[in-house]
Short mmCIF file of C-alpha atoms in Angstrom, two decimals:
data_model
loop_
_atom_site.label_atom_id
_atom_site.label_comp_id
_atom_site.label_asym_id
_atom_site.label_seq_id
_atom_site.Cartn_x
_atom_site.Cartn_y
_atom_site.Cartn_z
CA UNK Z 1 136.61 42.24 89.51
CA UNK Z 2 138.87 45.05 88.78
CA UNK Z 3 139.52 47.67 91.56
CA UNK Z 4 141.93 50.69 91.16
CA UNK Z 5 143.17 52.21 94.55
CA UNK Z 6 144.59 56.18 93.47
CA UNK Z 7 145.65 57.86 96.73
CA UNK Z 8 146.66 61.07 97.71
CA UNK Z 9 146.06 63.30 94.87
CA UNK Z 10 146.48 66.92 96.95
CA UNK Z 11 144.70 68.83 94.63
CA UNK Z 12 145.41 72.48 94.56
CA UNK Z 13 143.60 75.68 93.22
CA UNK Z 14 144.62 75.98 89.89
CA UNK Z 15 147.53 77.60 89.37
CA UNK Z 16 149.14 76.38 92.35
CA UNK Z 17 151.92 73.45 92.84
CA UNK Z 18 151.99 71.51 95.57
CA UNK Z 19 154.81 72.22 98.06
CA UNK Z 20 155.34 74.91 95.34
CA UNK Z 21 157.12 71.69 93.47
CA UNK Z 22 154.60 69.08 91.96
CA UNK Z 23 151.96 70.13 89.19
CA UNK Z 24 149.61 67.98 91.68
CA UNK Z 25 146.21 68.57 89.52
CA UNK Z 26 147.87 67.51 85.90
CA UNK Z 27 148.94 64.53 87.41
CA UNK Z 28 145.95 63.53 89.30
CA UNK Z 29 144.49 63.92 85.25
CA UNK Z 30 147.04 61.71 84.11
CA UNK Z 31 146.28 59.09 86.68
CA UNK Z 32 142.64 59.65 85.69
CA UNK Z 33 143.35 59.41 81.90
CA UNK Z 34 145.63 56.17 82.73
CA UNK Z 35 142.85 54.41 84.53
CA UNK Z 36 140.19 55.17 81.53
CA UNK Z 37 142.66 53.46 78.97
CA UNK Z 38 142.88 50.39 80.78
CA UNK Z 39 142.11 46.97 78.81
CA UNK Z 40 140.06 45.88 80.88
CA UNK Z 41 138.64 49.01 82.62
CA UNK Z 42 138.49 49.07 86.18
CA UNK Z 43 135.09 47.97 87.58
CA UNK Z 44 135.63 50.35 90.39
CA UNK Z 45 138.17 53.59 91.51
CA UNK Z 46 138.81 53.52 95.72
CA UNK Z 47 140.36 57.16 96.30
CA UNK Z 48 141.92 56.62 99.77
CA UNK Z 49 142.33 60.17 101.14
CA UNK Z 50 144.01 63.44 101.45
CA UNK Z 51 142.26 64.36 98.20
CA UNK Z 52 143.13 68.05 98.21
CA UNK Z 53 145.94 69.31 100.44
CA UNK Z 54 144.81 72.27 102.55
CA UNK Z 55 140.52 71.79 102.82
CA UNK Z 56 139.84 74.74 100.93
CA UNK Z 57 136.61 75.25 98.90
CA UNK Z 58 138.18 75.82 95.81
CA UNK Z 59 140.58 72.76 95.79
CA UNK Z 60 137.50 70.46 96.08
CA UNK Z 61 136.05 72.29 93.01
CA UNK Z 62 139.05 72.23 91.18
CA UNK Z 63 139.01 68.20 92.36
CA UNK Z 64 135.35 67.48 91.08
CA UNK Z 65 136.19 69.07 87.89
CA UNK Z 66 138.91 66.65 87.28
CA UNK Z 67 136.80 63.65 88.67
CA UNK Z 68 134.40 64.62 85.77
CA UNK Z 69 136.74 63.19 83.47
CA UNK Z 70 137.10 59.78 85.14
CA UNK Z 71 134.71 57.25 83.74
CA UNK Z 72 134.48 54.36 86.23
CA UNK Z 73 132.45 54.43 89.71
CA UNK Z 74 134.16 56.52 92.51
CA UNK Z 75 133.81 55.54 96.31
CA UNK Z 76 136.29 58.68 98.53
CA UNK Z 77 137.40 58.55 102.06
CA UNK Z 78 138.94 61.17 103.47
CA UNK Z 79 142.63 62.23 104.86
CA UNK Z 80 143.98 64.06 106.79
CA UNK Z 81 144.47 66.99 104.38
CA UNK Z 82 140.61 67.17 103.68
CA UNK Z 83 138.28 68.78 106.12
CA UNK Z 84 135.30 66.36 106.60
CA UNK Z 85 132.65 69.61 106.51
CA UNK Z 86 133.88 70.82 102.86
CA UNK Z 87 134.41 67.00 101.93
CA UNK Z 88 131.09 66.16 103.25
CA UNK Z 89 129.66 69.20 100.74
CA UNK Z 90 131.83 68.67 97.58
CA UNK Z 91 130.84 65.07 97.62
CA UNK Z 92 126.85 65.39 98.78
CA UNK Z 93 125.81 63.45 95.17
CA UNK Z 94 127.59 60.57 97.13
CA UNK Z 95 124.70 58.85 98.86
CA UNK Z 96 126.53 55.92 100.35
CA UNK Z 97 128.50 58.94 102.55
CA UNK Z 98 127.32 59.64 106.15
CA UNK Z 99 125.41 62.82 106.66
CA UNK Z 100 127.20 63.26 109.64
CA UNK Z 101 130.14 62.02 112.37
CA UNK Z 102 133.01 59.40 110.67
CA UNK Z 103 132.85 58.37 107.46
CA UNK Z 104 132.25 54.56 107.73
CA UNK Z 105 130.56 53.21 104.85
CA UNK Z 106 130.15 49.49 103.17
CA UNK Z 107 129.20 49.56 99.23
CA UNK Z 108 128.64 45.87 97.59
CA UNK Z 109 126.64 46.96 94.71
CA UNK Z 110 129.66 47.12 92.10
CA UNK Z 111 130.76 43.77 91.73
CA UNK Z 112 131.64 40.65 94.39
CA UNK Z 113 133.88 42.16 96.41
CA UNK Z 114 132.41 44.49 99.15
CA UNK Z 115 134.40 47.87 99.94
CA UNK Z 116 134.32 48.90 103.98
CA UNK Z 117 135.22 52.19 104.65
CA UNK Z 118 136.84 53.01 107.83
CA UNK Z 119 137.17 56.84 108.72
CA UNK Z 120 140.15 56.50 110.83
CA UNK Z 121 141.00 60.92 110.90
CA UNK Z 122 141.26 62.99 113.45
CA UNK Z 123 139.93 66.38 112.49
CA UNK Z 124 142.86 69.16 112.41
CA UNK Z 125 145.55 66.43 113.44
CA UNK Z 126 147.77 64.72 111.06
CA UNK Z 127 147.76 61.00 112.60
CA UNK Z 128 144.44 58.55 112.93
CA UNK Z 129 143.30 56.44 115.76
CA UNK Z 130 141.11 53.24 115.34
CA UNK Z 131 138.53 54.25 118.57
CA UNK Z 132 135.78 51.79 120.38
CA UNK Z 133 132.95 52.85 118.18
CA UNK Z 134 134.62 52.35 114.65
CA UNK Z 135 136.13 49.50 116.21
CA UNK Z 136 132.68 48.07 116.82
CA UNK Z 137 131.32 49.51 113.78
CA UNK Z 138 133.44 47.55 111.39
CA UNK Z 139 132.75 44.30 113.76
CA UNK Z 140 129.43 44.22 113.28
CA UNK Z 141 129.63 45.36 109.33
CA UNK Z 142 131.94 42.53 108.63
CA UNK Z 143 129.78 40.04 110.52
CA UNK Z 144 127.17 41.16 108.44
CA UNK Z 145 128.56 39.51 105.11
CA UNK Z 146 130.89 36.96 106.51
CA UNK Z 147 131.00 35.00 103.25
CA UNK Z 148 131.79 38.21 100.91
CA UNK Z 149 135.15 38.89 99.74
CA UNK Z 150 136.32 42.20 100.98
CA UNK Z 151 138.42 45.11 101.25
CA UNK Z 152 138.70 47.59 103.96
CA UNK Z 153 139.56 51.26 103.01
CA UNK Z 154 141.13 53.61 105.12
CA UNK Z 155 143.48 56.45 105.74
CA UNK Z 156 146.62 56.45 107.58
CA UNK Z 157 148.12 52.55 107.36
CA UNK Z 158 148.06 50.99 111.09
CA UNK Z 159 151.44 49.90 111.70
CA UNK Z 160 154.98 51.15 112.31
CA UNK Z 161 156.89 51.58 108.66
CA UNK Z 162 160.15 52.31 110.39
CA UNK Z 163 160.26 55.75 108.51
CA UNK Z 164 160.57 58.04 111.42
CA UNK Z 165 158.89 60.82 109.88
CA UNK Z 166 155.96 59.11 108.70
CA UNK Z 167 155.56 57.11 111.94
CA UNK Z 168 154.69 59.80 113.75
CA UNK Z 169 151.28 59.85 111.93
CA UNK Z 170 150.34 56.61 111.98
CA UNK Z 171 147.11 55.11 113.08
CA UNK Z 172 146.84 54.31 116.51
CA UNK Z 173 145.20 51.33 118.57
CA UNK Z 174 146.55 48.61 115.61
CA UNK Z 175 146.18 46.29 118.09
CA UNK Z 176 142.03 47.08 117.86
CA UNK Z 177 141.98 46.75 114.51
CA UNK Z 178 143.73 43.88 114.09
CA UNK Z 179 141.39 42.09 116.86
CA UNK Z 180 138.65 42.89 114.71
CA UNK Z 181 139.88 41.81 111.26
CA UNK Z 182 141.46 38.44 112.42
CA UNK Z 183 137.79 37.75 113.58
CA UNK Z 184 136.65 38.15 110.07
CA UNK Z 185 138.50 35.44 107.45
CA UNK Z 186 136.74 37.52 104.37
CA UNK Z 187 139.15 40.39 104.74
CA UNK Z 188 141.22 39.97 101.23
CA UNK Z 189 142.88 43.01 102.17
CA UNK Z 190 143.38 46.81 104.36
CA UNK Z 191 144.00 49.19 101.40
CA UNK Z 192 145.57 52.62 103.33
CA UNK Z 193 146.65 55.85 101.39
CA UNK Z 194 148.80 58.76 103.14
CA UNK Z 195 152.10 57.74 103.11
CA UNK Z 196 152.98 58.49 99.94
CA UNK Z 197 154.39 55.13 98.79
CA UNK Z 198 154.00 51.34 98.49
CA UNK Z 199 153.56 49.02 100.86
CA UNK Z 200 152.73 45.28 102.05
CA UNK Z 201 153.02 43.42 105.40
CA UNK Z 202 150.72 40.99 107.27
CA UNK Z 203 147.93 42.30 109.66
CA UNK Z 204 145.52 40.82 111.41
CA UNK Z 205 145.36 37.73 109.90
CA UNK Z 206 144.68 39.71 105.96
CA UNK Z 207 147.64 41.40 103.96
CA UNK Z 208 147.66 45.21 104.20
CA UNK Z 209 149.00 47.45 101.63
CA UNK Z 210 150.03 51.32 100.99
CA UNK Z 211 149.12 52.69 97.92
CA UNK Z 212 151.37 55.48 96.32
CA UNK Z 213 150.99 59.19 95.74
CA UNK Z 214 149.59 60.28 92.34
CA UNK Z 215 151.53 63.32 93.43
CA UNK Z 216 155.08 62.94 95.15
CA UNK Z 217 156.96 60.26 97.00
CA UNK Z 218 157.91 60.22 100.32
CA UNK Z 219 161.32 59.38 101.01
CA UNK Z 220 162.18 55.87 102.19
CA UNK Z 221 164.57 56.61 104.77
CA UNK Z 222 165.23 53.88 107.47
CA UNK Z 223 167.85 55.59 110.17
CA UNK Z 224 166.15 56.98 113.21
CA UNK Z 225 167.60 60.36 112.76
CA UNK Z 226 166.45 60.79 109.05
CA UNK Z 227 165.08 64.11 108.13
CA UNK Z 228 161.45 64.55 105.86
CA UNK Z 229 162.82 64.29 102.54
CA UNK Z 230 160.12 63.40 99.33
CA UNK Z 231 160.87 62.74 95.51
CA UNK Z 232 159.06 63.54 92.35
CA UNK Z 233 159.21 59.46 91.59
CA UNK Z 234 157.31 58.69 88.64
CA UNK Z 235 153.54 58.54 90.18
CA UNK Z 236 151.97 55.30 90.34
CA UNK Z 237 148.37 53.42 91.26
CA UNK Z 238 147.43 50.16 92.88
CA UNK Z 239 145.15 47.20 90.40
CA UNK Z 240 143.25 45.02 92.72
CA UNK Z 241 142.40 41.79 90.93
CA UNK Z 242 139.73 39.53 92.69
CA UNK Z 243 138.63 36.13 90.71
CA UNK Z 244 136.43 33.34 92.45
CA UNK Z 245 139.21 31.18 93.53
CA UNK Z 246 142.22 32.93 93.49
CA UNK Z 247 141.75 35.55 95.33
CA UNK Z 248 142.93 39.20 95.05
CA UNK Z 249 146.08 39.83 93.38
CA UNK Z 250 147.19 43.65 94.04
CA UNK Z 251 149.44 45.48 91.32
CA UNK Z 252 151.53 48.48 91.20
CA UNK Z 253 151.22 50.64 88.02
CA UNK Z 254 153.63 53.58 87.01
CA UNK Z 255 151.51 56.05 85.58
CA UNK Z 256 153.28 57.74 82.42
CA UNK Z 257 154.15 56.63 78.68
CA UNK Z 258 157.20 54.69 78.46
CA UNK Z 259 159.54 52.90 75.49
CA UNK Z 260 157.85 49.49 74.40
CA UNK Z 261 155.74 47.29 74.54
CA UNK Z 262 158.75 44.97 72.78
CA UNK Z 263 157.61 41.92 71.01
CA UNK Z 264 158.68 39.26 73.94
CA UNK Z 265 157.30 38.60 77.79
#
């Protein structure tokens, strides 16, 4: 099973750049047309938040319009750019969405691997918290499947990067989490979005990754003092490759044209 992971597309009304610097929606439609060219196609896309930047009506319109073009089953969580009310409305042809409260969801109907969805976003507030009830929540979705292969989806990545600007909106109560997801050996991986770049590190027992920005990249800047800084990098995507006895394999994918291929490997 083939599972693309885009992430943090902030789409803007048109017209508009994002941070008055990145052409946010044209790239988001190259990701798009990127992931429709794939050899194989994708058997699934995982959108992992902040998919419009300031919440507004029109950005989510602007968004669906592009989302027409993509040709693969969607499954959205949102970040802490989108506001859960307009998000809730944009996406109501998404059954497998909450009507109401967090959105925690499980889908298994597009393959083996199961997605679990774990609205970790704090409404108006830039960082996430893992609380008692989604703590609980995910317990008992995971113990509902314990022989499934499967991913959890969420937000704002759990840990400390050591980037001082993004650590200040983190997810809080790791600890939870990772109580929760060392309980539950199916976990082939936590797939987070919001800090603008990639990822990897052991976490409760699973591997947890950060997938890029289709958008910008946040500057990876280790010294305590560092100032916000971001790049226009090239943008990029996650491939998450589950076969029955391997496991998942997770790739990072540049999104542009570039010289080759070349005849040798």
């Amino acid at each position: 099973m083939l599972i693309a992971q885009l992430s943090d597309p902030h789409v803007r009304p048109d017209g508009v750049l994002y941070q008055d610097v990145a052409p946010s929606n044209a790239q988001f439609a190259a990701a798009i047309a990127a992931l429709n060219a794939l050899d194989p196609r994708p058997d699934l896309v995982l959108l992992s938040g902040d998919l419009v930047d300031k919440g507004m009506p029109a950005e989510y319109a602007r968004l669906r319009e592009l989302l027409r073009g993509l040709e693969i089953p969607l499954l959205v969580i949102p970040g802490n750019h989108d506001d859960r009310d307009v998000f809730r409305r944009a996406f109501r042809d998404h059954d497998y969405l909450p009507d109401s409260g967090p959105m925690h969801y499980a889908a298994g109907t597009h393959g083996p691997v199961r997605i679990v969805a774990l609205d970790v976003t704090l409404p108006g507030l830039h960082h996430g918290v893992v609380d008692e009830a989604g703590a609980r929540w995910l317990d008992e979705t995971l113990a509902e499947e314990p022989q499934r292969p499967t991913i959890v989806m969420m937000h704002q990545p759990p840990f400390e990067t050591g980037v001082p600007y993004l650590d200040l909106y983190a997810c809080g109560e790791d600890q939870r989490l990772a109580a929760v997801v060392s309980r539950h050996r199916q976990v082939e991986r936590i797939v987070c979005g919001h800090v603008h770049r990639f990822m990897l590190l052991r976490f409760g027992g699973t591997l947890l990754c950060t997938a890029p920005s289709t958008t910008t990249a946040i500057a990876l800047q280790l010294r305590p003092d560092a100032r916000p800084a971001s790049h226009l990098e090239p943008p990029a995507f996650l491939l998450h490759h589950w076969r029955p006895g391997v496991g998942l394999i997770t790739h990072f994918l540049p999104i542009g044209t570039f010289p080759g291929p070349y005849p040798f490997a």
